[in-house]
PDB file of C-alpha atoms and ligand atoms in Angstrom:
ATOM      1  CA  UNK A   1      12.036 -51.479 -43.010  1.00  0.00           C
ATOM      2  CA  UNK A   2      15.748 -51.576 -43.536  1.00  0.00           C
ATOM      3  CA  UNK A   3      18.618 -53.854 -41.704  1.00  0.00           C
ATOM      4  CA  UNK A   4      21.275 -52.157 -39.455  1.00  0.00           C
ATOM      5  CA  UNK A   5      23.862 -54.125 -37.619  1.00  0.00           C
ATOM      6  CA  UNK A   6      23.818 -57.677 -37.156  1.00  0.00           C
ATOM      7  CA  UNK A   7      23.026 -58.845 -34.079  1.00  0.00           C
ATOM      8  CA  UNK A   8      23.410 -63.040 -34.192  1.00  0.00           C
ATOM      9  CA  UNK A   9      24.126 -65.508 -36.526  1.00  0.00           C
ATOM     10  CA  UNK A  10      22.729 -69.051 -35.651  1.00  0.00           C
ATOM     11  CA  UNK A  11      22.839 -72.343 -37.549  1.00  0.00           C
ATOM     12  CA  UNK A  12      20.212 -71.533 -40.025  1.00  0.00           C
ATOM     13  CA  UNK A  13      19.651 -67.828 -39.706  1.00  0.00           C
ATOM     14  CA  UNK A  14      20.658 -64.605 -39.076  1.00  0.00           C
ATOM     15  CA  UNK A  15      19.352 -61.698 -37.236  1.00  0.00           C
ATOM     16  CA  UNK A  16      19.570 -57.845 -37.725  1.00  0.00           C
ATOM     17  CA  UNK A  17      18.364 -54.923 -36.021  1.00  0.00           C
ATOM     18  CA  UNK A  18      15.969 -51.862 -37.484  1.00  0.00           C
ATOM     19  CA  UNK A  19      15.726 -48.312 -37.232  1.00  0.00           C
ATOM     20  CA  UNK A  20      12.839 -49.411 -34.804  1.00  0.00           C
ATOM     21  CA  UNK A  21      13.794 -50.715 -31.167  1.00  0.00           C
ATOM     22  CA  UNK A  22      11.425 -53.592 -30.980  1.00  0.00           C
ATOM     23  CA  UNK A  23      11.593 -55.118 -34.516  1.00  0.00           C
ATOM     24  CA  UNK A  24      14.350 -56.785 -35.989  1.00  0.00           C
ATOM     25  CA  UNK A  25      15.219 -58.615 -39.338  1.00  0.00           C
ATOM     26  CA  UNK A  26      15.672 -62.312 -39.719  1.00  0.00           C
ATOM     27  CA  UNK A  27      17.300 -63.785 -43.162  1.00  0.00           C
ATOM     28  CA  UNK A  28      17.317 -67.197 -43.545  1.00  0.00           C
ATOM     29  CA  UNK A  29      20.534 -69.265 -44.996  1.00  0.00           C
ATOM     30  CA  UNK A  30      20.538 -72.366 -46.718  1.00  0.00           C
ATOM     31  CA  UNK A  31      22.507 -73.867 -44.295  1.00  0.00           C
ATOM     32  CA  UNK A  32      21.454 -77.033 -42.471  1.00  0.00           C
ATOM     33  CA  UNK A  33      23.265 -78.792 -39.243  1.00  0.00           C
ATOM     34  CA  UNK A  34      22.575 -81.719 -37.529  1.00  0.00           C
ATOM     35  CA  UNK A  35      23.909 -84.031 -34.798  1.00  0.00           C
ATOM     36  CA  UNK A  36      24.982 -81.401 -32.662  1.00  0.00           C
ATOM     37  CA  UNK A  37      26.343 -79.436 -35.711  1.00  0.00           C
ATOM     38  CA  UNK A  38      29.029 -82.480 -36.090  1.00  0.00           C
ATOM     39  CA  UNK A  39      27.324 -82.879 -39.735  1.00  0.00           C
ATOM     40  CA  UNK A  40      27.173 -79.518 -41.836  1.00  0.00           C
ATOM     41  CA  UNK A  41      25.628 -78.761 -45.341  1.00  0.00           C
ATOM     42  CA  UNK A  42      23.509 -76.974 -47.558  1.00  0.00           C
ATOM     43  CA  UNK A  43      20.184 -77.048 -48.905  1.00  0.00           C
ATOM     44  CA  UNK A  44      19.849 -75.018 -51.823  1.00  0.00           C
ATOM     45  CA  UNK A  45      16.610 -73.329 -51.686  1.00  0.00           C
ATOM     46  CA  UNK A  46      15.610 -73.922 -47.791  1.00  0.00           C
ATOM     47  CA  UNK A  47      16.082 -70.584 -46.684  1.00  0.00           C
ATOM     48  CA  UNK A  48      13.256 -69.224 -49.019  1.00  0.00           C
ATOM     49  CA  UNK A  49      11.241 -72.425 -48.617  1.00  0.00           C
ATOM     50  CA  UNK A  50      11.577 -72.127 -44.645  1.00  0.00           C
ATOM     51  CA  UNK A  51      11.175 -68.211 -44.551  1.00  0.00           C
ATOM     52  CA  UNK A  52       7.807 -68.276 -46.650  1.00  0.00           C
ATOM     53  CA  UNK A  53       6.266 -71.430 -45.048  1.00  0.00           C
ATOM     54  CA  UNK A  54       6.988 -70.414 -41.283  1.00  0.00           C
ATOM     55  CA  UNK A  55       5.382 -67.259 -42.208  1.00  0.00           C
ATOM     56  CA  UNK A  56       2.512 -68.524 -43.883  1.00  0.00           C
ATOM     57  CA  UNK A  57       1.842 -70.566 -40.942  1.00  0.00           C
ATOM     58  CA  UNK A  58       2.550 -68.220 -38.127  1.00  0.00           C
ATOM     59  CA  UNK A  59      -0.371 -66.076 -40.180  1.00  0.00           C
ATOM     60  CA  UNK A  60      -2.857 -69.074 -39.939  1.00  0.00           C
ATOM     61  CA  UNK A  61      -2.204 -69.249 -36.047  1.00  0.00           C
ATOM     62  CA  UNK A  62      -2.407 -65.773 -35.522  1.00  0.00           C
ATOM     63  CA  UNK A  63      -6.133 -66.507 -36.962  1.00  0.00           C
ATOM     64  CA  UNK A  64      -6.450 -68.971 -34.654  1.00  0.00           C
ATOM     65  CA  UNK A  65      -5.539 -66.625 -31.680  1.00  0.00           C
ATOM     66  CA  UNK A  66      -1.881 -67.895 -31.259  1.00  0.00           C
ATOM     67  CA  UNK A  67       0.169 -64.774 -30.675  1.00  0.00           C
ATOM     68  CA  UNK A  68       3.283 -65.175 -32.833  1.00  0.00           C
ATOM     69  CA  UNK A  69       6.334 -62.646 -33.647  1.00  0.00           C
ATOM     70  CA  UNK A  70       5.552 -62.639 -36.986  1.00  0.00           C
ATOM     71  CA  UNK A  71       5.484 -58.718 -38.726  1.00  0.00           C
ATOM     72  CA  UNK A  72       6.055 -58.588 -42.035  1.00  0.00           C
ATOM     73  CA  UNK A  73       7.681 -60.593 -44.866  1.00  0.00           C
ATOM     74  CA  UNK A  74      10.251 -58.487 -46.906  1.00  0.00           C
ATOM     75  CA  UNK A  75      11.258 -61.004 -49.792  1.00  0.00           C
ATOM     76  CA  UNK A  76      12.117 -64.567 -50.337  1.00  0.00           C
ATOM     77  CA  UNK A  77      14.693 -64.719 -47.434  1.00  0.00           C
ATOM     78  CA  UNK A  78      13.672 -61.741 -44.955  1.00  0.00           C
ATOM     79  CA  UNK A  79      10.953 -61.224 -42.220  1.00  0.00           C
ATOM     80  CA  UNK A  80      10.424 -58.738 -39.979  1.00  0.00           C
ATOM     81  CA  UNK A  81       9.749 -59.736 -36.867  1.00  0.00           C
ATOM     82  CA  UNK A  82       8.897 -58.685 -33.004  1.00  0.00           C
ATOM     83  CA  UNK A  83      12.191 -58.425 -31.243  1.00  0.00           C
ATOM     84  CA  UNK A  84      11.958 -61.121 -28.344  1.00  0.00           C
ATOM     85  CA  UNK A  85      13.770 -62.356 -25.527  1.00  0.00           C
ATOM     86  CA  UNK A  86      13.900 -66.160 -26.400  1.00  0.00           C
ATOM     87  CA  UNK A  87      12.879 -68.547 -23.623  1.00  0.00           C
ATOM     88  CA  UNK A  88      15.410 -70.909 -23.749  1.00  0.00           C
ATOM     89  CA  UNK A  89      13.219 -73.732 -23.948  1.00  0.00           C
ATOM     90  CA  UNK A  90      12.993 -76.341 -27.058  1.00  0.00           C
ATOM     91  CA  UNK A  91       9.230 -77.136 -26.895  1.00  0.00           C
ATOM     92  CA  UNK A  92       8.680 -80.655 -28.457  1.00  0.00           C
ATOM     93  CA  UNK A  93       5.369 -81.852 -29.468  1.00  0.00           C
ATOM     94  CA  UNK A  94       4.699 -85.211 -30.871  1.00  0.00           C
ATOM     95  CA  UNK A  95       1.610 -87.070 -32.206  1.00  0.00           C
ATOM     96  CA  UNK A  96       3.646 -90.258 -33.762  1.00  0.00           C
ATOM     97  CA  UNK A  97       6.723 -91.933 -32.219  1.00  0.00           C
ATOM     98  CA  UNK A  98       9.774 -90.752 -34.150  1.00  0.00           C
ATOM     99  CA  UNK A  99      13.001 -90.030 -33.840  1.00  0.00           C
ATOM    100  CA  UNK A 100      14.774 -89.299 -30.079  1.00  0.00           C
ATOM    101  CA  UNK A 101      11.328 -90.624 -28.671  1.00  0.00           C
ATOM    102  CA  UNK A 102      11.529 -93.943 -30.697  1.00  0.00           C
ATOM    103  CA  UNK A 103      15.257 -94.391 -29.602  1.00  0.00           C
ATOM    104  CA  UNK A 104      15.068 -93.047 -25.947  1.00  0.00           C
ATOM    105  CA  UNK A 105      12.059 -95.466 -25.191  1.00  0.00           C
ATOM    106  CA  UNK A 106      12.948 -98.290 -27.724  1.00  0.00           C
ATOM    107  CA  UNK A 107       9.586 -98.317 -29.730  1.00  0.00           C
ATOM    108  CA  UNK A 108       9.118 -98.568 -33.356  1.00  0.00           C
ATOM    109  CA  UNK A 109       8.803 -95.139 -35.466  1.00  0.00           C
ATOM    110  CA  UNK A 110       5.117 -94.518 -36.489  1.00  0.00           C
ATOM    111  CA  UNK A 111       3.304 -95.452 -33.306  1.00  0.00           C
ATOM    112  CA  UNK A 112       0.277 -93.170 -33.195  1.00  0.00           C
ATOM    113  CA  UNK A 113      -0.350 -91.780 -30.004  1.00  0.00           C
ATOM    114  CA  UNK A 114      -3.887 -91.816 -28.081  1.00  0.00           C
ATOM    115  CA  UNK A 115      -2.978 -88.034 -27.068  1.00  0.00           C
ATOM    116  CA  UNK A 116      -0.334 -85.805 -28.193  1.00  0.00           C
ATOM    117  CA  UNK A 117       3.098 -85.735 -25.902  1.00  0.00           C
ATOM    118  CA  UNK A 118       4.867 -82.323 -24.559  1.00  0.00           C
ATOM    119  CA  UNK A 119       8.557 -82.071 -24.157  1.00  0.00           C
ATOM    120  CA  UNK A 120      11.166 -79.660 -23.239  1.00  0.00           C
ATOM    121  CA  UNK A 121      15.027 -79.490 -23.730  1.00  0.00           C
ATOM    122  CA  UNK A 122      17.144 -76.952 -22.024  1.00  0.00           C
ATOM    123  CA  UNK A 123      18.622 -74.811 -25.009  1.00  0.00           C
ATOM    124  CA  UNK A 124      22.148 -75.125 -24.430  1.00  0.00           C
ATOM    125  CA  UNK A 125      24.928 -76.023 -27.013  1.00  0.00           C
ATOM    126  CA  UNK A 126      27.434 -77.098 -24.477  1.00  0.00           C
ATOM    127  CA  UNK A 127      25.261 -79.200 -22.834  1.00  0.00           C
ATOM    128  CA  UNK A 128      23.889 -80.844 -25.509  1.00  0.00           C
ATOM    129  CA  UNK A 129      20.245 -79.599 -25.049  1.00  0.00           C
ATOM    130  CA  UNK A 130      19.446 -82.196 -22.546  1.00  0.00           C
ATOM    131  CA  UNK A 131      15.874 -83.255 -21.792  1.00  0.00           C
ATOM    132  CA  UNK A 132      14.052 -81.327 -18.705  1.00  0.00           C
ATOM    133  CA  UNK A 133      10.797 -81.498 -17.032  1.00  0.00           C
ATOM    134  CA  UNK A 134       8.691 -78.380 -16.352  1.00  0.00           C
ATOM    135  CA  UNK A 135      10.169 -78.527 -12.714  1.00  0.00           C
ATOM    136  CA  UNK A 136      13.524 -78.595 -13.872  1.00  0.00           C
ATOM    137  CA  UNK A 137      12.694 -75.550 -16.137  1.00  0.00           C
ATOM    138  CA  UNK A 138      11.585 -73.847 -12.806  1.00  0.00           C
ATOM    139  CA  UNK A 139      14.279 -74.608 -10.808  1.00  0.00           C
ATOM    140  CA  UNK A 140      16.671 -73.406 -13.454  1.00  0.00           C
ATOM    141  CA  UNK A 141      14.889 -70.419 -13.805  1.00  0.00           C
ATOM    142  CA  UNK A 142      14.551 -70.690 -17.565  1.00  0.00           C
ATOM    143  CA  UNK A 143      10.805 -69.524 -17.222  1.00  0.00           C
ATOM    144  CA  UNK A 144       7.996 -69.051 -14.683  1.00  0.00           C
ATOM    145  CA  UNK A 145       5.218 -71.294 -13.503  1.00  0.00           C
ATOM    146  CA  UNK A 146       2.594 -68.913 -15.484  1.00  0.00           C
ATOM    147  CA  UNK A 147       5.095 -68.952 -18.683  1.00  0.00           C
ATOM    148  CA  UNK A 148       5.443 -72.540 -18.434  1.00  0.00           C
ATOM    149  CA  UNK A 149       1.700 -73.073 -18.452  1.00  0.00           C
ATOM    150  CA  UNK A 150       1.114 -70.872 -20.846  1.00  0.00           C
ATOM    151  CA  UNK A 151       3.823 -72.025 -23.372  1.00  0.00           C
ATOM    152  CA  UNK A 152       2.170 -75.934 -22.821  1.00  0.00           C
ATOM    153  CA  UNK A 153      -1.479 -74.642 -23.648  1.00  0.00           C
ATOM    154  CA  UNK A 154      -0.169 -72.372 -26.627  1.00  0.00           C
ATOM    155  CA  UNK A 155       1.982 -75.441 -28.131  1.00  0.00           C
ATOM    156  CA  UNK A 156      -0.731 -78.029 -27.964  1.00  0.00           C
ATOM    157  CA  UNK A 157      -2.815 -75.346 -29.645  1.00  0.00           C
ATOM    158  CA  UNK A 158      -0.466 -74.864 -32.335  1.00  0.00           C
ATOM    159  CA  UNK A 159      -0.350 -78.882 -32.526  1.00  0.00           C
ATOM    160  CA  UNK A 160      -4.188 -78.901 -32.917  1.00  0.00           C
ATOM    161  CA  UNK A 161      -4.379 -76.150 -35.736  1.00  0.00           C
ATOM    162  CA  UNK A 162      -1.273 -77.780 -37.844  1.00  0.00           C
ATOM    163  CA  UNK A 163      -2.241 -81.101 -37.476  1.00  0.00           C
ATOM    164  CA  UNK A 164      -5.788 -80.735 -39.266  1.00  0.00           C
ATOM    165  CA  UNK A 165      -3.958 -77.855 -41.810  1.00  0.00           C
ATOM    166  CA  UNK A 166      -1.675 -80.499 -43.142  1.00  0.00           C
ATOM    167  CA  UNK A 167      -3.901 -83.336 -43.241  1.00  0.00           C
ATOM    168  CA  UNK A 168      -5.588 -81.376 -45.638  1.00  0.00           C
ATOM    169  CA  UNK A 169      -2.483 -81.405 -47.815  1.00  0.00           C
ATOM    170  CA  UNK A 170      -1.818 -85.212 -47.168  1.00  0.00           C
ATOM    171  CA  UNK A 171       0.673 -84.682 -44.679  1.00  0.00           C
ATOM    172  CA  UNK A 172       0.670 -86.084 -41.386  1.00  0.00           C
ATOM    173  CA  UNK A 173       2.382 -83.713 -38.651  1.00  0.00           C
ATOM    174  CA  UNK A 174       4.511 -86.233 -36.695  1.00  0.00           C
ATOM    175  CA  UNK A 175       5.964 -84.029 -34.211  1.00  0.00           C
ATOM    176  CA  UNK A 176       7.677 -80.599 -34.254  1.00  0.00           C
ATOM    177  CA  UNK A 177       9.976 -78.219 -31.959  1.00  0.00           C
ATOM    178  CA  UNK A 178       8.617 -74.711 -31.335  1.00  0.00           C
ATOM    179  CA  UNK A 179      10.529 -71.900 -29.586  1.00  0.00           C
ATOM    180  CA  UNK A 180       8.613 -69.169 -27.529  1.00  0.00           C
ATOM    181  CA  UNK A 181      10.141 -65.568 -26.668  1.00  0.00           C
ATOM    182  CA  UNK A 182       9.127 -62.900 -24.206  1.00  0.00           C
ATOM    183  CA  UNK A 183       8.081 -59.388 -25.799  1.00  0.00           C
ATOM    184  CA  UNK A 184       9.387 -55.884 -23.910  1.00  0.00           C
ATOM    185  CA  UNK A 185       5.900 -56.177 -21.640  1.00  0.00           C
ATOM    186  CA  UNK A 186       6.593 -60.167 -20.879  1.00  0.00           C
ATOM    187  CA  UNK A 187       3.590 -61.192 -23.285  1.00  0.00           C
ATOM    188  CA  UNK A 188       5.028 -64.822 -24.402  1.00  0.00           C
ATOM    189  CA  UNK A 189       4.823 -65.300 -28.393  1.00  0.00           C
ATOM    190  CA  UNK A 190       5.766 -67.796 -30.667  1.00  0.00           C
ATOM    191  CA  UNK A 191       9.035 -67.024 -32.373  1.00  0.00           C
ATOM    192  CA  UNK A 192      11.600 -68.922 -34.223  1.00  0.00           C
ATOM    193  CA  UNK A 193      10.578 -70.638 -37.354  1.00  0.00           C
ATOM    194  CA  UNK A 194       7.944 -73.588 -38.605  1.00  0.00           C
ATOM    195  CA  UNK A 195       9.542 -75.604 -41.558  1.00  0.00           C
ATOM    196  CA  UNK A 196      10.746 -78.736 -42.592  1.00  0.00           C
ATOM    197  CA  UNK A 197      14.005 -78.174 -40.458  1.00  0.00           C
ATOM    198  CA  UNK A 198      11.763 -78.162 -37.332  1.00  0.00           C
ATOM    199  CA  UNK A 199       8.908 -80.626 -37.853  1.00  0.00           C
ATOM    200  CA  UNK A 200       8.647 -84.262 -38.945  1.00  0.00           C
ATOM    201  CA  UNK A 201       5.926 -84.166 -42.363  1.00  0.00           C
ATOM    202  CA  UNK A 202       5.420 -87.566 -43.495  1.00  0.00           C
ATOM    203  CA  UNK A 203       2.975 -88.393 -46.594  1.00  0.00           C
ATOM    204  CA  UNK A 204      -0.302 -89.288 -45.464  1.00  0.00           C
ATOM    205  CA  UNK A 205      -0.609 -92.384 -48.085  1.00  0.00           C
ATOM    206  CA  UNK A 206       3.028 -93.336 -48.436  1.00  0.00           C
ATOM    207  CA  UNK A 207       4.737 -92.433 -45.072  1.00  0.00           C
ATOM    208  CA  UNK A 208       7.424 -90.393 -46.967  1.00  0.00           C
ATOM    209  CA  UNK A 209       9.448 -87.860 -45.026  1.00  0.00           C
ATOM    210  CA  UNK A 210       9.015 -84.692 -46.068  1.00  0.00           C
ATOM    211  CA  UNK A 211      11.599 -82.875 -43.798  1.00  0.00           C
ATOM    212  CA  UNK A 212      14.911 -82.489 -42.595  1.00  0.00           C
ATOM    213  CA  UNK A 213      15.200 -86.148 -41.610  1.00  0.00           C
ATOM    214  CA  UNK A 214      16.073 -86.941 -45.328  1.00  0.00           C
ATOM    215  CA  UNK A 215      19.546 -84.708 -44.820  1.00  0.00           C
ATOM    216  CA  UNK A 216      19.867 -86.016 -41.138  1.00  0.00           C
ATOM    217  CA  UNK A 217      19.954 -89.375 -41.983  1.00  0.00           C
ATOM    218  CA  UNK A 218      21.798 -89.336 -45.531  1.00  0.00           C
ATOM    219  CA  UNK A 219      18.589 -90.339 -47.146  1.00  0.00           C
ATOM    220  CA  UNK A 220      19.153 -88.219 -50.366  1.00  0.00           C
ATOM    221  CA  UNK A 221      16.005 -86.159 -52.008  1.00  0.00           C
ATOM    222  CA  UNK A 222      16.477 -83.483 -49.416  1.00  0.00           C
ATOM    223  CA  UNK A 223      15.837 -80.537 -51.962  1.00  0.00           C
ATOM    224  CA  UNK A 224      13.226 -82.557 -53.562  1.00  0.00           C
ATOM    225  CA  UNK A 225      11.219 -82.978 -50.239  1.00  0.00           C
ATOM    226  CA  UNK A 226      11.576 -79.531 -49.337  1.00  0.00           C
ATOM    227  CA  UNK A 227      10.047 -78.137 -52.707  1.00  0.00           C
ATOM    228  CA  UNK A 228       7.052 -80.826 -52.436  1.00  0.00           C
ATOM    229  CA  UNK A 229       6.015 -79.171 -48.861  1.00  0.00           C
ATOM    230  CA  UNK A 230       6.562 -75.985 -50.525  1.00  0.00           C
ATOM    231  CA  UNK A 231       4.081 -77.302 -53.531  1.00  0.00           C
ATOM    232  CA  UNK A 232       1.809 -78.570 -51.195  1.00  0.00           C
ATOM    233  CA  UNK A 233       1.457 -75.637 -48.656  1.00  0.00           C
ATOM    234  CA  UNK A 234       1.622 -72.770 -51.845  1.00  0.00           C
ATOM    235  CA  UNK A 235       0.230 -74.858 -54.654  1.00  0.00           C
TER     236      UNK A 235
HETATM  237  P1  LIG B   1      13.789 -85.534 -31.714  1.00  0.00           P
HETATM  238  O1  LIG B   1      12.448 -86.603 -32.404  1.00  0.00           O
HETATM  239  O2  LIG B   1      15.316 -85.509 -32.682  1.00  0.00           O
HETATM  240  O3  LIG B   1      13.813 -84.906 -30.637  1.00  0.00           O
HETATM  241  O4  LIG B   1      13.039 -84.062 -32.595  1.00  0.00           O
HETATM  242  C1  LIG B   1      11.965 -83.712 -32.812  1.00  0.00           C
HETATM  243  C2  LIG B   1      11.297 -82.753 -33.384  1.00  0.00           C
HETATM  244  O5  LIG B   1      11.693 -81.408 -33.239  1.00  0.00           O
HETATM  245  C3  LIG B   1      11.835 -83.029 -34.826  1.00  0.00           C
HETATM  246  O6  LIG B   1      10.418 -82.641 -35.625  1.00  0.00           O
HETATM  247  C4  LIG B   1      12.652 -82.399 -35.220  1.00  0.00           C
HETATM  248  C5  LIG B   1      12.688 -81.162 -34.162  1.00  0.00           C
HETATM  249  N1  LIG B   1      14.178 -80.511 -33.822  1.00  0.00           N
HETATM  250  C6  LIG B   1      14.814 -79.558 -33.962  1.00  0.00           C
HETATM  251  O7  LIG B   1      13.851 -78.648 -35.066  1.00  0.00           O
HETATM  252  N2  LIG B   1      15.694 -79.165 -33.636  1.00  0.00           N
HETATM  253  C7  LIG B   1      16.414 -79.774 -32.885  1.00  0.00           C
HETATM  254  O8  LIG B   1      17.741 -79.354 -32.686  1.00  0.00           O
HETATM  255  C8  LIG B   1      16.009 -81.079 -32.768  1.00  0.00           C
HETATM  256  C9  LIG B   1      16.980 -81.872 -31.688  1.00  0.00           C
HETATM  257  C10 LIG B   1      14.717 -81.336 -32.947  1.00  0.00           C
HETATM  258  N1  LIG B   2      20.267 -80.243 -33.334  1.00  0.00           N
HETATM  259  C1  LIG B   2      20.507 -80.241 -34.713  1.00  0.00           C
HETATM  260  C2  LIG B   2      21.767 -79.609 -34.587  1.00  0.00           C
HETATM  261  O1  LIG B   2      23.248 -79.698 -34.011  1.00  0.00           O
HETATM  262  C3  LIG B   2      19.466 -79.974 -35.485  1.00  0.00           C
HETATM  263  C4  LIG B   2      18.634 -80.644 -35.780  1.00  0.00           C
HETATM  264  O2  LIG B   2      18.617 -81.992 -36.059  1.00  0.00           O
HETATM  265  O3  LIG B   2      17.553 -80.078 -36.370  1.00  0.00           O
HETATM  266  O4  LIG B   2      22.193 -78.920 -35.742  1.00  0.00           O
END
């Protein structure tokens, strides 16, 4: 499978067309942004780590019956995925309070929820990805009622599978962001990536942060955190 023209360049990835109409190639960059793009940097080795980890997790999810865009890993940074039209929602599932949840509701980070939560943001950089509920998503015609129900069900399933998996690696899955896409026939599949960029991972014993929060919060040890997660997953 060969790249043809570049279709899109995002903050952390590029997307290329291929000779096959229904397949694209994603290329992961080391670039990192935070705070709505105000903070920019690079995290050496991140592209390869996110590519490999995301592909591994998508395959794990496929085995548990979650449909994803994953097709084939080409090399360290590049993967063939099914072409989708992205549903313009950031779907966030949380198991433990952290980040914007803790800030918005004035609670400490680290409170373990009795049940996971789900929330949606409208993917729109100009509006800074505002928080919306499923009625708003419907009103804005971002997805149909059926699609929203499917997305919620899939997101909670992803949480169950990944929460259990990461615990076996000594990692708490605090929260994460998913994106979903539509195939040409309308089927909803899990798209984008699952990586330390899009998840909060805390060491199960020490609560040490092993994710992009080290970059967002200028904590140092960013590359080491990504490498540590890579080692836990691949040994
Ligand atoms: P938040 O607490 O800042 O809302 O983030 C929740 C989760 O979503 C966290 O694991 C980081 C991830 N996330 C992204 O992947 N992209 C984003 O743009 C934001 C804001 C969060
Ligand atoms: N929303 C952030 C940004 O502006 C990304 C993040 O915090 O993960 O790039």
